[in-house]
PDB file of C-alpha atoms in Angstrom:
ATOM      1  CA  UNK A   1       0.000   0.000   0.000  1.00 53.00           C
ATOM      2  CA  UNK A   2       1.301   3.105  -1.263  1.00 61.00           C
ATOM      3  CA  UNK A   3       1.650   6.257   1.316  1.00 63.00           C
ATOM      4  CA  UNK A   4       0.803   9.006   1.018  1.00 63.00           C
ATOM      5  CA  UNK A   5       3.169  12.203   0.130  1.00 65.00           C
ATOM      6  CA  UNK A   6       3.832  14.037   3.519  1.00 65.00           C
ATOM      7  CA  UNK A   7       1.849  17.686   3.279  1.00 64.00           C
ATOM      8  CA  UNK A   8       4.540  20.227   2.299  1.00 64.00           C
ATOM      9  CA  UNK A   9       6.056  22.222   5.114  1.00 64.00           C
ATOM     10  CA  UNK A  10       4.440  25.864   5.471  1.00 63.00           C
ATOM     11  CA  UNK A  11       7.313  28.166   5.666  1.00 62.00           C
ATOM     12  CA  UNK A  12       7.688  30.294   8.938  1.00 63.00           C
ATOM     13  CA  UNK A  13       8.032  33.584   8.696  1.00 60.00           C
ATOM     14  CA  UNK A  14      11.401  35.134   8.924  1.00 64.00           C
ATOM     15  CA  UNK A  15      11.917  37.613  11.679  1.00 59.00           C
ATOM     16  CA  UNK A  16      13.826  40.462  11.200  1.00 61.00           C
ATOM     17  CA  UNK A  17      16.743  41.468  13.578  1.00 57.00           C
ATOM     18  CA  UNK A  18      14.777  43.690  15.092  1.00 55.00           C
ATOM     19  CA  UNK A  19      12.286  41.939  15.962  1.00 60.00           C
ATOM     20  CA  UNK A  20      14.872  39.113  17.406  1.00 68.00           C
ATOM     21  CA  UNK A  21      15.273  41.730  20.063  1.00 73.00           C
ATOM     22  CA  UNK A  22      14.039  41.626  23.681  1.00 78.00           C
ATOM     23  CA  UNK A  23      11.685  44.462  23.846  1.00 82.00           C
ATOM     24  CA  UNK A  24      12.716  47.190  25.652  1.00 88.00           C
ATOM     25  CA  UNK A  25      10.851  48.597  29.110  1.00 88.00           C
ATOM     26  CA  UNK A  26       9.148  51.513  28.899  1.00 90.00           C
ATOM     27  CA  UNK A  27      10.133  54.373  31.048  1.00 89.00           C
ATOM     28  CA  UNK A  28       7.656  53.564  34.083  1.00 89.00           C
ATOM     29  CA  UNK A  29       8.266  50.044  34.205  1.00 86.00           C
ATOM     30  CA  UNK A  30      12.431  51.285  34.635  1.00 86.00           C
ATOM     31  CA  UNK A  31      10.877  53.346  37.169  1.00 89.00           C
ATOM     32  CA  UNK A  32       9.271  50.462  39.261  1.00 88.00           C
ATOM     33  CA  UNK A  33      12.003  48.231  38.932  1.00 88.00           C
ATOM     34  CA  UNK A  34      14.377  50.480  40.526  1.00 86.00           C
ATOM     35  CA  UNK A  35      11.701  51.372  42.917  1.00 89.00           C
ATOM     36  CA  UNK A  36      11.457  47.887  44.001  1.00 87.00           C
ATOM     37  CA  UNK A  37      14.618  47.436  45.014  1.00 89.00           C
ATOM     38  CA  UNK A  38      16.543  47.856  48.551  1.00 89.00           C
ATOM     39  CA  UNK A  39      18.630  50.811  49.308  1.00 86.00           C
ATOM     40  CA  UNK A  40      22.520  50.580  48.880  1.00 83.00           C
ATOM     41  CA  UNK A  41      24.201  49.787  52.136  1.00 75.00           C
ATOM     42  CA  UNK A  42      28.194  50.886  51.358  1.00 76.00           C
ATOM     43  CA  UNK A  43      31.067  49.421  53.125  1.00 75.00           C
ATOM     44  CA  UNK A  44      32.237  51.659  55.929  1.00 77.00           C
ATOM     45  CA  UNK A  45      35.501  53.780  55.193  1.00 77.00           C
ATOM     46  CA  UNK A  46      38.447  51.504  56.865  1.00 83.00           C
ATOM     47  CA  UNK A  47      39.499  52.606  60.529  1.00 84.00           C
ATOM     48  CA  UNK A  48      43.217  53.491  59.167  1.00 92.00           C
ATOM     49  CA  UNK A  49      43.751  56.390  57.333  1.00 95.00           C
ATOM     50  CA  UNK A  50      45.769  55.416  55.049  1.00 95.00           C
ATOM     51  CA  UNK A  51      43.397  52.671  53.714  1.00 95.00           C
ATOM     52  CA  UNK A  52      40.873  55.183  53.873  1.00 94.00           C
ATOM     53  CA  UNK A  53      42.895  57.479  51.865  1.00 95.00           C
ATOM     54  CA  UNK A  54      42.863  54.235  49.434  1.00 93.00           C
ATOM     55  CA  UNK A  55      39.151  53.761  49.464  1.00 92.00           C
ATOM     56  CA  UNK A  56      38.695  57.565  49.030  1.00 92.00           C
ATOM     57  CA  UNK A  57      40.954  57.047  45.541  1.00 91.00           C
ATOM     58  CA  UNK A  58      38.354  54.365  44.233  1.00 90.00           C
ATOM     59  CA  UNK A  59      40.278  51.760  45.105  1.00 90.00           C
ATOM     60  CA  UNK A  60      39.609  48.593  47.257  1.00 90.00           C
ATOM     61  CA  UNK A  61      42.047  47.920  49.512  1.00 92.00           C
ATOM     62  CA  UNK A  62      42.732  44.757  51.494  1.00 89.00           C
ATOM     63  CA  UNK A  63      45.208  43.606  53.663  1.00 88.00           C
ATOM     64  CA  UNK A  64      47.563  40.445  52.733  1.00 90.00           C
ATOM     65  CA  UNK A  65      48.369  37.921  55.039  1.00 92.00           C
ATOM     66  CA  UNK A  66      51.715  38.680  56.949  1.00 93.00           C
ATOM     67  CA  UNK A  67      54.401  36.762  55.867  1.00 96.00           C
ATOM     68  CA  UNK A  68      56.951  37.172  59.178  1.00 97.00           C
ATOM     69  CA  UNK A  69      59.077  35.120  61.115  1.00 97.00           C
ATOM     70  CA  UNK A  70      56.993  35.328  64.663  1.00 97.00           C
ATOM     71  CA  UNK A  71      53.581  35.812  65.302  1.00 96.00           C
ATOM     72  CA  UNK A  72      51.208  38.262  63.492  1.00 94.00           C
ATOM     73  CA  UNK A  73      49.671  39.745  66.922  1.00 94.00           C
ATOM     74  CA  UNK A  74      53.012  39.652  68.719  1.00 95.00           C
ATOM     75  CA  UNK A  75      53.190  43.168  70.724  1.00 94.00           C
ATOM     76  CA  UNK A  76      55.184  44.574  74.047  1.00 96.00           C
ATOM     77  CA  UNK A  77      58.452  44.052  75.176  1.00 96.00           C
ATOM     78  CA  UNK A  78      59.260  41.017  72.711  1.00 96.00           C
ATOM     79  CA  UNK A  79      57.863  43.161  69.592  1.00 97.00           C
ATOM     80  CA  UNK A  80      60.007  46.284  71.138  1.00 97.00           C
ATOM     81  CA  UNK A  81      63.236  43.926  71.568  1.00 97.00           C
ATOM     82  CA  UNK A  82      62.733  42.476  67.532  1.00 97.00           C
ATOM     83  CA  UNK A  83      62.771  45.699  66.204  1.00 97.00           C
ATOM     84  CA  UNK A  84      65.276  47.111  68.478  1.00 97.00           C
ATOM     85  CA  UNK A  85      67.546  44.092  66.530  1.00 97.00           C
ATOM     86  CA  UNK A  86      65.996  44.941  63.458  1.00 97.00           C
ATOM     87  CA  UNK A  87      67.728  48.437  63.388  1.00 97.00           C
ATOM     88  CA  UNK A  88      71.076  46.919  63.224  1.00 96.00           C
ATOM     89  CA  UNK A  89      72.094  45.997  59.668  1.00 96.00           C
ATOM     90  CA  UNK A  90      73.825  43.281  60.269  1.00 96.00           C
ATOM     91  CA  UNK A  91      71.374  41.769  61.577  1.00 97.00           C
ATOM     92  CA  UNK A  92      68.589  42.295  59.255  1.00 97.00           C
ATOM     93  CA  UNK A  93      71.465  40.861  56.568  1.00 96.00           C
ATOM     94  CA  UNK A  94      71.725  37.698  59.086  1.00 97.00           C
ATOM     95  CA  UNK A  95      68.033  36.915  59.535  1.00 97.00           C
ATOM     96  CA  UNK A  96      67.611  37.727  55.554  1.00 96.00           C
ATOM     97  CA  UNK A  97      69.951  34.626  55.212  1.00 96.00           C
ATOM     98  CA  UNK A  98      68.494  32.513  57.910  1.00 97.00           C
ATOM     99  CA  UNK A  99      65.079  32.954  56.090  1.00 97.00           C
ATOM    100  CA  UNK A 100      66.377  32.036  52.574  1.00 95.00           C
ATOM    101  CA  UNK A 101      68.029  28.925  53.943  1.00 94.00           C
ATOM    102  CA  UNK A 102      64.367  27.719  54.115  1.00 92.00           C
ATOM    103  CA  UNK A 103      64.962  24.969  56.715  1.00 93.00           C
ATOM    104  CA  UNK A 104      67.450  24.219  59.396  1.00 96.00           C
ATOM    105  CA  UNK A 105      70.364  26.210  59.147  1.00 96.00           C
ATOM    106  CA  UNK A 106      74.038  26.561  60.162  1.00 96.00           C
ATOM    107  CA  UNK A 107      74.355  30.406  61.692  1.00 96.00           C
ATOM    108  CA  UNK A 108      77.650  30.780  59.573  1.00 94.00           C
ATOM    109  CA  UNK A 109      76.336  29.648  56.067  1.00 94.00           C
ATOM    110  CA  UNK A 110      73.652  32.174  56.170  1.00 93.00           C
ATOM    111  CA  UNK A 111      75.627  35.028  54.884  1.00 92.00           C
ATOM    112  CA  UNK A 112      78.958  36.049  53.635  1.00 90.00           C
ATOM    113  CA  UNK A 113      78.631  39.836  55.081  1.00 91.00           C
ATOM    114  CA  UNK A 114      79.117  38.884  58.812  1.00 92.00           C
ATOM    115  CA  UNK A 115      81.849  36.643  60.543  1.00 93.00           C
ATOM    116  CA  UNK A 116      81.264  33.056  61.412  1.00 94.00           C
ATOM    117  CA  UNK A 117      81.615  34.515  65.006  1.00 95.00           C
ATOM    118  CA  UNK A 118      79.196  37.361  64.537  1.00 95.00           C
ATOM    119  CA  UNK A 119      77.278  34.937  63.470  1.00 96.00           C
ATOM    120  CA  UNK A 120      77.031  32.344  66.105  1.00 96.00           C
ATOM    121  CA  UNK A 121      76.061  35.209  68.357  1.00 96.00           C
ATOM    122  CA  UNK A 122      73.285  36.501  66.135  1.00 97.00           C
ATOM    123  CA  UNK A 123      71.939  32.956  66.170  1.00 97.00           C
ATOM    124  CA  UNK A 124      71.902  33.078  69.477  1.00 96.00           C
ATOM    125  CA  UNK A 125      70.346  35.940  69.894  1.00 97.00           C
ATOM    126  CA  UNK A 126      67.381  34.594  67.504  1.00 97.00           C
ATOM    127  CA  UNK A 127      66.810  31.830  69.979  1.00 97.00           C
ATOM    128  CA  UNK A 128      66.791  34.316  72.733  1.00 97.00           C
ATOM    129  CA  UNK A 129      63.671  36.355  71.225  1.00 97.00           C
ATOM    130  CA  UNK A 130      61.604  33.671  70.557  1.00 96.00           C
ATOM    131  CA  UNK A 131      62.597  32.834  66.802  1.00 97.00           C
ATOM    132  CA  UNK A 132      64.626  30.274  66.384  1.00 97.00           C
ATOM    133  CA  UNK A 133      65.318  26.813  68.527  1.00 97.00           C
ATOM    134  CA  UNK A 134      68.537  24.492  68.342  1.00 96.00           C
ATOM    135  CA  UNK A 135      68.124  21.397  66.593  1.00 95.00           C
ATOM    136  CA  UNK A 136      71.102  19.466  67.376  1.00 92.00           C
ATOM    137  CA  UNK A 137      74.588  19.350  65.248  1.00 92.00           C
ATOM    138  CA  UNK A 138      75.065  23.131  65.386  1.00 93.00           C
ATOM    139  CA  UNK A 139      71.959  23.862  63.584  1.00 96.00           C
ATOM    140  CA  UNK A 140      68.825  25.935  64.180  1.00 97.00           C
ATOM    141  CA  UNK A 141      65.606  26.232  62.858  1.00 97.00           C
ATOM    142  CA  UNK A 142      62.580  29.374  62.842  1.00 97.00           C
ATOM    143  CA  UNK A 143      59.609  28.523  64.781  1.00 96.00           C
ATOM    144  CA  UNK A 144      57.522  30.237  62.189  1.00 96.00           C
ATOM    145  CA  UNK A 145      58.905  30.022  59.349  1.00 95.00           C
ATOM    146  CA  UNK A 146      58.602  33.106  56.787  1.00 96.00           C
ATOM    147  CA  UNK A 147      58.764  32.737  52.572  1.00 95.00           C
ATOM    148  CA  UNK A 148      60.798  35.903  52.325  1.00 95.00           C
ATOM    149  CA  UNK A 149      62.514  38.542  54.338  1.00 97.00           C
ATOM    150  CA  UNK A 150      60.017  41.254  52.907  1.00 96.00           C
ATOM    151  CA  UNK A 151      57.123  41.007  55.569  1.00 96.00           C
ATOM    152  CA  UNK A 152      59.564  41.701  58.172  1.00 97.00           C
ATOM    153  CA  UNK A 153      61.474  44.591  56.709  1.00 98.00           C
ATOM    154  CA  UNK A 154      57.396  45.920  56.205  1.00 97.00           C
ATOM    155  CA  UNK A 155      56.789  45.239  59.342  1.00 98.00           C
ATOM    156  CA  UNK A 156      59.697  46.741  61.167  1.00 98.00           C
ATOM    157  CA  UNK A 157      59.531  50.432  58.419  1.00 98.00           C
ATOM    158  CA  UNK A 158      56.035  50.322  59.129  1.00 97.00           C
ATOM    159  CA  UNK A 159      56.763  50.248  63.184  1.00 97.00           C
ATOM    160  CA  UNK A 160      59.176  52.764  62.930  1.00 97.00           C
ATOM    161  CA  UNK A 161      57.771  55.441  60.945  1.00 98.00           C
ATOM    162  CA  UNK A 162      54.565  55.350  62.979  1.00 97.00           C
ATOM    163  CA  UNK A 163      57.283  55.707  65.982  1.00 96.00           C
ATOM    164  CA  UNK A 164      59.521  58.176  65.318  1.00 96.00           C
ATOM    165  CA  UNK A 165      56.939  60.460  62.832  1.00 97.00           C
ATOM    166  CA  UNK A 166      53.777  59.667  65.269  1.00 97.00           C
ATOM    167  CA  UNK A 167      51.465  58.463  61.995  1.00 97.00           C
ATOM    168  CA  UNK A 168      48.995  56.558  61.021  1.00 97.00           C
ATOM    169  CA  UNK A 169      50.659  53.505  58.816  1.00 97.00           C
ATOM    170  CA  UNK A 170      49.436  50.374  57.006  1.00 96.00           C
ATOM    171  CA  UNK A 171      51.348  47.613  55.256  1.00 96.00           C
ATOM    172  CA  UNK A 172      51.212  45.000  53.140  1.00 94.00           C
ATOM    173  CA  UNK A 173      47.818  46.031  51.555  1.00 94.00           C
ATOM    174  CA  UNK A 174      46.767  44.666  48.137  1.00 91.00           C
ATOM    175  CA  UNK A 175      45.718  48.284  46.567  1.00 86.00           C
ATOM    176  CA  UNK A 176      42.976  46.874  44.384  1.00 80.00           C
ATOM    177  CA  UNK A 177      43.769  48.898  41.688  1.00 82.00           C
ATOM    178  CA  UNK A 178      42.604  47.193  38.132  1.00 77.00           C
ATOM    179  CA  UNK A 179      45.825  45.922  36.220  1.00 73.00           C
ATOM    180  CA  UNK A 180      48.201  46.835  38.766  1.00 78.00           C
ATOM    181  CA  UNK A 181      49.708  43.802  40.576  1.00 74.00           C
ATOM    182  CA  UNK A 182      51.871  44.067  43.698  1.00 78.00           C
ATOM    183  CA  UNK A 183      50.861  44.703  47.410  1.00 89.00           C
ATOM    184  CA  UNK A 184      51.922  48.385  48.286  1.00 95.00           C
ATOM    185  CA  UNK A 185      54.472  47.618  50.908  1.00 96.00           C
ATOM    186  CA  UNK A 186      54.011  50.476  53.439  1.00 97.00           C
ATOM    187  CA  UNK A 187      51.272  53.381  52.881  1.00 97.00           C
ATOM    188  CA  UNK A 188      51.071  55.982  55.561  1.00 98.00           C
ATOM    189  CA  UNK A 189      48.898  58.736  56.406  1.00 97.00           C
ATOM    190  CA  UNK A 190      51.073  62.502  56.864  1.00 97.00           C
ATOM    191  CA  UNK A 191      49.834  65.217  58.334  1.00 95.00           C
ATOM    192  CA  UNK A 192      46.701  64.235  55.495  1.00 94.00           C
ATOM    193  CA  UNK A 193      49.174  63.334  53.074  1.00 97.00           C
ATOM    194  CA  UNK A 194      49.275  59.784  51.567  1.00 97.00           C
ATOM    195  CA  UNK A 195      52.847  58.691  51.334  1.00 98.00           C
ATOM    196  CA  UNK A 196      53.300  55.566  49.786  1.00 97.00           C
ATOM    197  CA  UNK A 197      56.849  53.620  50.223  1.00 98.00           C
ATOM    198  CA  UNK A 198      58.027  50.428  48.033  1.00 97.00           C
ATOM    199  CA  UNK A 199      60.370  48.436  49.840  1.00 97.00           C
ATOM    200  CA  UNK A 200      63.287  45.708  48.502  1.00 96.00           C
ATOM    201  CA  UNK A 201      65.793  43.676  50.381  1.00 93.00           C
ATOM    202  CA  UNK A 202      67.103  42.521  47.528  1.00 89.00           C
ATOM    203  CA  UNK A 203      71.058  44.281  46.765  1.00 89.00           C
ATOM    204  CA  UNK A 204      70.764  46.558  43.777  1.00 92.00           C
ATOM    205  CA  UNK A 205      72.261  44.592  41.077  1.00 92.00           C
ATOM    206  CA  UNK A 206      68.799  42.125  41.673  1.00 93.00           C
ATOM    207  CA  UNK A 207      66.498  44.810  41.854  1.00 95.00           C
ATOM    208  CA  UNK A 208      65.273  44.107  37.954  1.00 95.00           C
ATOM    209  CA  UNK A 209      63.842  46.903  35.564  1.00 95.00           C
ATOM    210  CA  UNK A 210      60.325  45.547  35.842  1.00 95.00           C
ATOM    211  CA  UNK A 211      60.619  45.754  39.205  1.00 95.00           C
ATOM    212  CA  UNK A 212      61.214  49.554  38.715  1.00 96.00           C
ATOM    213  CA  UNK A 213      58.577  49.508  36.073  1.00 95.00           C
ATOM    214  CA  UNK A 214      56.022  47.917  38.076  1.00 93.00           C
ATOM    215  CA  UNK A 215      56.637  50.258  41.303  1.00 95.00           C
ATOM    216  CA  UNK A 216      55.993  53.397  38.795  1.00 95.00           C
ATOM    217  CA  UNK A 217      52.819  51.553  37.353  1.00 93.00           C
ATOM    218  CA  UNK A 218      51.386  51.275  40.883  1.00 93.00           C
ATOM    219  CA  UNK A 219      52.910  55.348  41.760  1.00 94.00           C
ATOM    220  CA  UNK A 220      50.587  56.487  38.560  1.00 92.00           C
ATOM    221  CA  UNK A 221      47.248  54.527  39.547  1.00 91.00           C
ATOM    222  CA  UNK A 222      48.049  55.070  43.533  1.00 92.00           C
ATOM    223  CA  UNK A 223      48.667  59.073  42.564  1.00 93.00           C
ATOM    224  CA  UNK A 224      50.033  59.251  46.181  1.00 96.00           C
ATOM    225  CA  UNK A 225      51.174  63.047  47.552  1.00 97.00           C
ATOM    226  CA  UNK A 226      54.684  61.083  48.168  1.00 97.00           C
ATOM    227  CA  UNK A 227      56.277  58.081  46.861  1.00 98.00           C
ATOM    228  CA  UNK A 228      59.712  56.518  47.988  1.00 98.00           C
ATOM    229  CA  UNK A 229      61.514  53.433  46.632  1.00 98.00           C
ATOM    230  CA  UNK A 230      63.903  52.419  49.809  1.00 98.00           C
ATOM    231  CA  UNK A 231      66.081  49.696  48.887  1.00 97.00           C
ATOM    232  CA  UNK A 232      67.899  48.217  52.305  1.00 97.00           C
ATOM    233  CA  UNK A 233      71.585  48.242  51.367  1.00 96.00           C
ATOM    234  CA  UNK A 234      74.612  49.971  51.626  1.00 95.00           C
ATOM    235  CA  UNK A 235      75.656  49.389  48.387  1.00 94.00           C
ATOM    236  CA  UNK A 236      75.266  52.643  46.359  1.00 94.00           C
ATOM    237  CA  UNK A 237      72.012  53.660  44.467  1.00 95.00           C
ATOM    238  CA  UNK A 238      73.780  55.797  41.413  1.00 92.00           C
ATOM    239  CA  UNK A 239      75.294  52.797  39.356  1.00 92.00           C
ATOM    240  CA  UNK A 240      72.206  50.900  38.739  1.00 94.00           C
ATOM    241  CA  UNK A 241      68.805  51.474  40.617  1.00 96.00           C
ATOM    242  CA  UNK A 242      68.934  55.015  39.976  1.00 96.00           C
ATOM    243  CA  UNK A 243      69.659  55.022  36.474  1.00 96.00           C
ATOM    244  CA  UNK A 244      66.997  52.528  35.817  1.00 96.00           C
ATOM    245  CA  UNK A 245      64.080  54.311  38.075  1.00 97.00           C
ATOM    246  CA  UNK A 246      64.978  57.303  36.415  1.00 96.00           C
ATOM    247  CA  UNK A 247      64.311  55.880  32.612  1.00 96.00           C
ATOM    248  CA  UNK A 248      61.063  54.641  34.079  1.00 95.00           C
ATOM    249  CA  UNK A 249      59.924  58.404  34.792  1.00 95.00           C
ATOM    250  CA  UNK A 250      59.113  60.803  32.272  1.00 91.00           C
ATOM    251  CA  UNK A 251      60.838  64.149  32.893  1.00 89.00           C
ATOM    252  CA  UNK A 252      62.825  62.600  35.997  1.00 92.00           C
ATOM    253  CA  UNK A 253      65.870  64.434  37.092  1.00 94.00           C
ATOM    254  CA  UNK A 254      67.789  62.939  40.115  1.00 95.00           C
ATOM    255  CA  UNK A 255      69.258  65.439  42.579  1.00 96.00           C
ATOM    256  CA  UNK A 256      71.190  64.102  45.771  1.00 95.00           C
ATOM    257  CA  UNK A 257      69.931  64.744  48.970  1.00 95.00           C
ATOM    258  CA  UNK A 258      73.207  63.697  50.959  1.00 88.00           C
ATOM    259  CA  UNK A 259      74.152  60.350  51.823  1.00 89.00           C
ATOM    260  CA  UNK A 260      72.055  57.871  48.955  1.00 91.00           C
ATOM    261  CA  UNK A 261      68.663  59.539  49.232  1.00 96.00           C
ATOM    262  CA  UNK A 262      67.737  60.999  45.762  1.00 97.00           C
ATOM    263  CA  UNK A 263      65.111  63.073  44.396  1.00 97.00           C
ATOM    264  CA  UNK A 264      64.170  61.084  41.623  1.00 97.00           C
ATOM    265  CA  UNK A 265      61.280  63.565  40.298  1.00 96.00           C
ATOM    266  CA  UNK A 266      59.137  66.004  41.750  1.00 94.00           C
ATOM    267  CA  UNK A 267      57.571  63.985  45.502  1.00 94.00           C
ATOM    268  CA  UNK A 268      59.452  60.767  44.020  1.00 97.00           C
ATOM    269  CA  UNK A 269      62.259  59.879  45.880  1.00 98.00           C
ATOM    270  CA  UNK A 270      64.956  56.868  46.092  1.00 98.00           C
ATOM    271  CA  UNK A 271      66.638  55.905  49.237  1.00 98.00           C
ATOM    272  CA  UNK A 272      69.687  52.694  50.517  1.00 97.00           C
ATOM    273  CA  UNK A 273      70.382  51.878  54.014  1.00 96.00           C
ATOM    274  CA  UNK A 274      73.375  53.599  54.525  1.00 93.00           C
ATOM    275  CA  UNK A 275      74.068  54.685  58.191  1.00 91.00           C
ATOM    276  CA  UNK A 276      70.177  54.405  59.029  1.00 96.00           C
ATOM    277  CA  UNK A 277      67.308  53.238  56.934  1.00 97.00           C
ATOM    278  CA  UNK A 278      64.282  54.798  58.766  1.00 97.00           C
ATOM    279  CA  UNK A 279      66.154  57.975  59.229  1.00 97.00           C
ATOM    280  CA  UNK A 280      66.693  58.451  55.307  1.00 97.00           C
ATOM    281  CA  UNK A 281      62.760  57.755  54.853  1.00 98.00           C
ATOM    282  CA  UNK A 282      62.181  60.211  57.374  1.00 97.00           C
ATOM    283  CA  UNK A 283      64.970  62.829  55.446  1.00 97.00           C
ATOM    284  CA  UNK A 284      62.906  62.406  52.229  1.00 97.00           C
ATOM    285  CA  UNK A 285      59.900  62.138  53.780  1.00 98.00           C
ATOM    286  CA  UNK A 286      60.766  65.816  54.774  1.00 97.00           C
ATOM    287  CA  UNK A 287      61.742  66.880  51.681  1.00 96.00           C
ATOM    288  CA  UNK A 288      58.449  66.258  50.270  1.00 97.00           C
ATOM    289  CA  UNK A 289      55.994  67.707  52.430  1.00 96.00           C
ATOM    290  CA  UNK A 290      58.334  71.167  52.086  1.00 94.00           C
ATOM    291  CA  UNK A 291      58.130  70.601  48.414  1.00 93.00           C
ATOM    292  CA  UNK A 292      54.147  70.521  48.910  1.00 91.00           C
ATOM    293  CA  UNK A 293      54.171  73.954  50.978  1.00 86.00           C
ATOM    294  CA  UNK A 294      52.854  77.151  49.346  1.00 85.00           C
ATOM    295  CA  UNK A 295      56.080  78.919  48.017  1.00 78.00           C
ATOM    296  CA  UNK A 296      56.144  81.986  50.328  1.00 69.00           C
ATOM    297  CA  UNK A 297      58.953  83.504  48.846  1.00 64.00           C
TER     298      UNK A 297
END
């Protein structure tokens, strides 16, 4: 039995683009639908000033977790005595090494810039404040072990400027800022001022030119009132870092402040170690807020 041919198909008719499109609300029904919904409820402003300097710049920032060799909340006399160490050089050099050896350690194989018996005593002294324990054959370990020395040297500049400049300072804060990676190491809040200060324990010849990049891309989208690289080392600025910052900055024109601390461009400054760390960030630190004064003249 023969079937039958199927019906022919009848042929849909084509839509148009626009009338593929989802209709658009009229102007009351926007109305109600924004009428409908709850009222905003905005994140408070931070209680530090310097984050709410951040927040006030459209950015979002948020603290990192502290990378250190001790405790997070540690505070008193044992915090005082740590950063009483800190301020020696040497010893900032020693625990640099101890915390790149990444496990037990011998004290004298941590560095090459202090003797074996400087060394030994500086070990010693770690076990004293509660950072280090002997474990056998002349070695030691950290109790809390730390990925890199740069928490601590955050840490300890952060301490410090709020001590001897009486501020209001954050650190390690993830700025938030869209395409801009790297935590601003140290911001702090000056007499209303946001000064911002990038920090590296690395010696100069390993401070890279992205690095340098990078800490100007952050400078531009921060658009702080102050901004200071401080690199800890005695080692001099002028045959590498300087150079290299300086080709980073349109229009920069270094001028030495005495010792290694450098006016890079106008509020951008460059700073080493040499003879005292904090006091150079406070020398610069200075500088800046004069350069920020109404000319009187």
């Amino acid at each position: 039995m023969r079937r039958a041919p199927p019906a022919p198909k009848t042929p849909r008719p084509r839509r148009d683009a626009a009338d593929r499109r989802p209709r658009r609300r009229t102007a009351s029904e926007l109305e109600r639908a924004a009428a409908g919904r709850p009222p905003p409820s905005p994140a408070p402003l931070p209680a530090s000033e310097p984050l709410a300097m951040l927040v006030r710049r459209g950015l979002h920032p948020r603290p990192s977790p502290p990378d250190l060799p001790f405790p997070a909340d540690l505070s008193g006399p044992a915090a005082e005595r740590i950063a009483e160490r800190l301020s020696h050089y040497a010893f900032r050099l020693f625990l640099r090494g101890v915390i790149l050896a990444r496990g037990p350690f011998r004290a004298e194989e941590t560095t090459r810039y202090v003797t074996a018996a400087q060394a030994g005593r500086m070990a010693v002294e770690l076990v004293r404040l509660g950072l280090a324990e002997p474990v056998g054959d002349g070695r030691y370990r950290l109790r809390h072990p730390a990925r890199t020395f740069g928490g601590t040297l955050e840490w300890w500049i952060g301490r410090e400027l709020a001590r001897r400049l009486a501020v209001q300072v954050a650190t390690g804060v993830r700025s938030g800022a869209p395409g801009v990676g790297g935590d601003l190491d140290v911001v702090a809040s000056v007499e209303g001022k946001l000064v911002y200060v990038e920090l590296k324990s690395s010696p100069p010849k390993h401070v890279s030119r992205e690095e340098l990049r990078a800490f100007v891309a952050r400078v531009r989208a921060l658009r702080p009132h102050l901004a200071i690289l401080a690199v800890d080392t005695a080692l001099r600025l002028g045959d590498k870092v300087l150079p290299d910052l300086a080709a980073a900055v349109d229009g920069a024109a270094p001028v030495r402040l005495g010792r290694e601390n450098y006016r890079v461009a106008p509020r951008l400054y460059a700073v080493n170690a040499r003879q005292d760390l904090v006091e150079n960030l406070c020398v610069v630190i200075a500088d800046g807020l004069r350069e920020l004064a109404p000319d009187a003249s």
